[in-house]
Short mmCIF file of C-alpha atoms in Angstrom, two decimals:
data_model
loop_
_atom_site.label_atom_id
_atom_site.label_comp_id
_atom_site.label_asym_id
_atom_site.label_seq_id
_atom_site.Cartn_x
_atom_site.Cartn_y
_atom_site.Cartn_z
CA MET A 166 -0.43 -0.38 0.00
CA ASN A 167 1.00 3.75 -0.29
CA PRO A 168 2.33 5.15 2.59
CA HIS A 169 0.66 7.96 1.70
CA THR A 170 -2.57 7.27 1.30
CA PRO A 171 -4.52 6.74 4.41
CA PHE A 172 -6.18 3.99 5.34
CA LEU A 173 -9.75 2.91 5.91
CA ALA A 174 -9.94 0.34 8.13
CA PRO A 175 -12.91 -2.66 7.10
CA MET A 176 -15.29 -2.18 9.88
CA SER A 177 -16.71 -5.58 10.44
CA PHE A 178 -16.31 -9.50 9.28
CA GLU A 179 -19.39 -11.89 10.21
CA ARG A 180 -19.06 -15.63 10.25
CA SER A 181 -22.15 -18.37 11.83
CA GLY A 182 -22.90 -16.11 14.38
CA LEU A 183 -19.62 -14.13 14.77
CA LEU A 184 -19.45 -10.40 15.06
CA LEU A 185 -15.89 -8.74 15.18
CA ARG A 186 -16.00 -4.74 15.13
CA PRO A 187 -14.89 -2.07 17.22
CA TYR A 188 -16.37 -0.90 20.15
CA ARG A 189 -18.57 1.51 20.41
CA PRO A 190 -20.62 3.73 23.06
CA GLY A 191 -23.02 2.24 24.30
CA ASP A 192 -20.75 -0.38 25.18
CA GLY A 193 -19.05 -0.55 28.61
CA PRO A 194 -21.12 -1.46 30.65
CA GLU A 195 -20.77 -5.03 28.88
CA LEU A 196 -17.54 -4.50 28.47
CA GLY A 197 -17.16 -3.67 32.46
CA GLN A 198 -19.39 -6.73 33.48
CA ALA A 199 -17.18 -9.70 30.74
CA ILE A 200 -14.21 -8.50 32.30
CA SER A 201 -14.96 -7.71 35.57
CA GLY A 202 -16.65 -11.49 35.31
CA SER A 203 -13.69 -12.93 34.36
CA HIS A 204 -11.23 -11.33 36.54
CA HIS A 205 -9.75 -14.77 38.24
CA HIS A 206 -9.14 -16.35 34.28
CA LEU A 207 -7.39 -13.33 32.91
CA ARG A 208 -5.43 -11.74 35.88
CA PRO A 209 -2.66 -13.47 35.07
CA TRP A 210 -2.36 -12.69 31.79
CA LEU A 211 -3.35 -9.13 32.25
CA PRO A 212 -2.88 -6.77 34.15
CA TRP A 213 -5.63 -4.72 33.14
CA ALA A 214 -8.57 -7.42 34.00
CA ASP A 215 -9.35 -6.28 37.31
CA GLU A 216 -12.10 -7.58 39.47
CA GLN A 217 -14.26 -3.85 39.92
CA TYR A 218 -14.18 -2.89 36.30
CA SER A 219 -17.25 -0.98 36.28
CA ALA A 220 -19.36 -0.25 33.95
CA GLU A 221 -18.61 3.52 33.88
CA ARG A 222 -14.68 2.14 33.30
CA GLY A 223 -15.99 -0.06 30.53
CA GLU A 224 -17.57 3.05 28.40
CA GLU A 225 -14.33 5.25 28.68
CA THR A 226 -12.25 2.70 27.65
CA ALA A 227 -14.28 1.13 24.96
CA ARG A 228 -14.38 4.91 23.46
CA ARG A 229 -11.07 5.51 23.40
CA LEU A 230 -9.94 1.64 21.83
CA GLY A 231 -12.87 2.68 19.08
CA ALA A 232 -11.71 6.40 18.88
CA ALA A 233 -8.31 4.83 18.60
CA TYR A 234 -9.87 2.48 15.31
CA LEU A 235 -11.18 5.36 13.61
CA ALA A 236 -8.05 7.05 13.92
CA GLY A 237 -6.02 4.72 12.82
CA THR A 238 -3.28 3.62 15.29
CA ASP A 239 -4.74 0.92 16.68
CA PHE A 240 -7.55 -1.42 15.66
CA THR A 241 -9.28 -3.71 19.30
CA VAL A 242 -12.61 -5.58 17.73
CA GLY A 243 -14.71 -6.84 20.54
CA ILE A 244 -15.52 -10.42 20.33
CA TRP A 245 -19.46 -10.81 19.89
CA LEU A 246 -21.03 -14.03 19.21
CA ASP A 247 -24.87 -13.87 18.60
CA GLY A 248 -24.99 -10.71 19.69
CA LYS A 249 -23.24 -11.48 23.33
CA LEU A 250 -20.00 -9.24 24.17
CA ALA A 251 -17.85 -12.38 23.61
CA GLY A 252 -13.95 -11.52 24.50
CA GLY A 253 -11.50 -8.67 23.34
CA THR A 254 -9.14 -9.26 20.31
CA GLY A 255 -7.07 -7.48 17.49
CA PHE A 256 -4.89 -5.96 15.40
CA HIS A 257 -1.86 -4.78 17.22
CA LEU A 258 0.83 -2.02 15.14
CA ARG A 259 3.18 -1.57 18.55
CA GLY A 260 4.22 2.01 17.35
CA ALA A 261 5.04 1.19 14.07
CA PRO A 262 3.19 2.26 10.66
CA VAL A 263 0.09 0.12 9.13
CA SER A 264 1.95 0.65 6.38
CA ASN A 265 4.43 -1.42 7.98
CA GLY A 266 2.42 -4.44 6.76
CA ILE A 267 2.85 -5.81 10.45
CA ALA A 268 0.01 -7.23 13.37
CA GLU A 269 -0.03 -8.43 16.37
CA ILE A 270 -3.38 -10.50 17.43
CA GLY A 271 -3.98 -10.57 20.76
CA MET A 272 -6.47 -12.32 22.38
CA TRP A 273 -8.77 -12.48 25.16
CA ILE A 274 -12.09 -14.85 25.75
CA ARG A 275 -14.85 -14.18 28.80
CA GLU A 276 -15.06 -16.75 31.37
CA ASP A 277 -18.22 -18.31 31.05
CA LEU A 278 -17.34 -18.97 27.49
CA SER A 279 -13.88 -20.50 27.25
CA GLY A 280 -12.82 -23.86 26.81
CA LYS A 281 -14.94 -24.36 23.92
CA GLY A 282 -13.07 -23.42 21.17
CA LEU A 283 -13.33 -19.95 20.76
CA GLY A 284 -10.37 -18.25 20.21
CA THR A 285 -10.14 -21.11 17.59
CA ARG A 286 -13.10 -19.42 15.71
CA VAL A 287 -11.73 -16.26 15.97
CA LEU A 288 -8.32 -16.46 15.63
CA GLU A 289 -8.98 -18.45 12.18
CA SER A 290 -11.69 -15.35 11.56
CA MET A 291 -8.46 -12.91 12.16
CA LEU A 292 -6.51 -14.27 9.98
CA ASP A 293 -8.78 -15.18 7.17
CA TRP A 294 -9.74 -11.61 7.19
CA GLY A 295 -6.48 -9.78 7.86
CA PHE A 296 -5.64 -11.27 4.78
CA SER A 297 -8.12 -10.97 3.10
CA GLU A 298 -9.54 -6.98 3.83
CA TRP A 299 -6.35 -5.64 5.38
CA PRO A 300 -2.77 -4.89 4.18
CA TRP A 301 -1.10 -7.12 6.49
CA GLU A 302 2.22 -9.27 5.37
CA ARG A 303 2.95 -10.44 8.97
CA ILE A 304 0.55 -11.93 11.14
CA GLU A 305 1.24 -12.35 14.72
CA TRP A 306 0.89 -13.73 18.20
CA ARG A 307 2.68 -13.72 21.09
CA CYS A 308 1.60 -15.15 24.42
CA ASP A 309 3.93 -16.74 27.72
CA PRO A 310 5.32 -19.84 27.67
CA ARG A 311 3.13 -21.60 31.06
CA ASN A 312 -0.22 -20.59 28.85
CA GLY A 313 -0.59 -23.25 26.83
CA ALA A 314 -4.56 -22.70 25.66
CA SER A 315 -2.53 -19.85 24.08
CA ALA A 316 -0.07 -21.36 22.79
CA ARG A 317 -2.45 -24.48 21.26
CA VAL A 318 -4.59 -22.31 19.62
CA ALA A 319 -1.70 -20.01 17.55
CA GLU A 320 -0.86 -23.99 16.80
CA LYS A 321 -4.91 -25.16 15.52
CA CYS A 322 -4.01 -22.58 13.07
CA GLY A 323 -1.53 -22.50 11.35
CA MET A 324 0.89 -20.58 13.72
CA LYS A 325 4.35 -21.27 13.17
CA LEU A 326 7.09 -20.27 16.03
CA GLU A 327 9.60 -18.49 15.77
CA GLY A 328 10.97 -18.39 19.01
CA THR A 329 11.71 -17.72 22.58
CA LEU A 330 12.20 -13.88 23.76
CA ARG A 331 14.22 -14.29 26.93
CA SER A 332 13.50 -12.42 29.77
CA ASN A 333 11.87 -9.75 27.77
CA MET A 334 8.62 -8.89 29.40
CA LYS A 335 7.49 -8.16 33.29
CA ASP A 336 4.66 -10.33 34.17
CA VAL A 337 1.29 -10.17 36.57
CA ASP A 338 3.15 -9.97 39.71
CA GLY A 339 6.86 -8.11 38.24
CA GLU A 340 8.62 -11.38 37.67
CA ARG A 341 10.39 -11.39 34.61
CA ARG A 342 9.08 -14.21 31.64
CA ASP A 343 9.59 -15.17 28.60
CA THR A 344 7.90 -14.81 25.48
CA LEU A 345 7.12 -17.14 23.07
CA VAL A 346 6.37 -15.68 18.95
CA TYR A 347 4.46 -17.08 16.49
CA ALA A 348 4.19 -15.94 13.43
CA MET A 349 2.41 -16.44 10.04
CA LEU A 350 2.63 -14.41 6.37
CA ARG A 351 0.57 -14.20 3.95
CA SER A 352 1.97 -16.89 0.97
CA GLU A 353 0.95 -19.23 4.58
CA HIS A 354 -2.36 -18.12 4.89
CA THR A 355 -2.84 -18.68 0.84
CA GLU A 356 -1.08 -22.44 1.19
CA LEU A 357 -3.03 -23.19 4.35
CA ARG A 358 -6.84 -22.26 2.39
CA GLU A 359 -6.49 -23.50 -0.35
CA HIS A 360 -5.80 -27.52 1.54
CA GLN A 361 -7.66 -26.37 4.27
CA PRO A 362 -10.43 -25.04 4.58
CA PRO A 363 -11.32 -22.94 7.94
CA SER A 364 -13.06 -25.25 10.11
CA GLY A 365 -16.27 -23.14 10.72
CA PRO A 366 -19.20 -23.81 9.00
#
């Protein structure tokens, strides 16, 4: 893509009852409830997962993330399953411009919907969306080596483990930890889809 041409991000992706879209004003109460109700499930990996995540804080977060999406500085989306907020994901730039062609996918799933294959469905959808309607040439997935569920989701979707960043971050308790780096290239996604159609109906 031309680095001088403003990038207009796609506004949604739908597949079999799954809707990925940026947060909007009014999403705050549901976002706050999803995070606070999943505190024990999310907290080991996500320091912002507060047990007291109020509707007001959720609304502030929803508006801030929605504004960043429209501004093109970061692309966080809510995961809506049959009309219910099931979690969050997004294409994160980590300070690089869109024209760099690289994004990192992050994800969280609310506790009452975890362990049911939803994370795999969402990542598969994000990869399909990212390599069709977005300009990404490389999509990354990073996780704590202790988060086996996160690593398995990446592997199920065909992402390749490229290596381990040693002691590159602090965990929620302030202890140094490693980070696994998975990635998929546009060419690899094309080849994968030619031989392995999406698992969803």
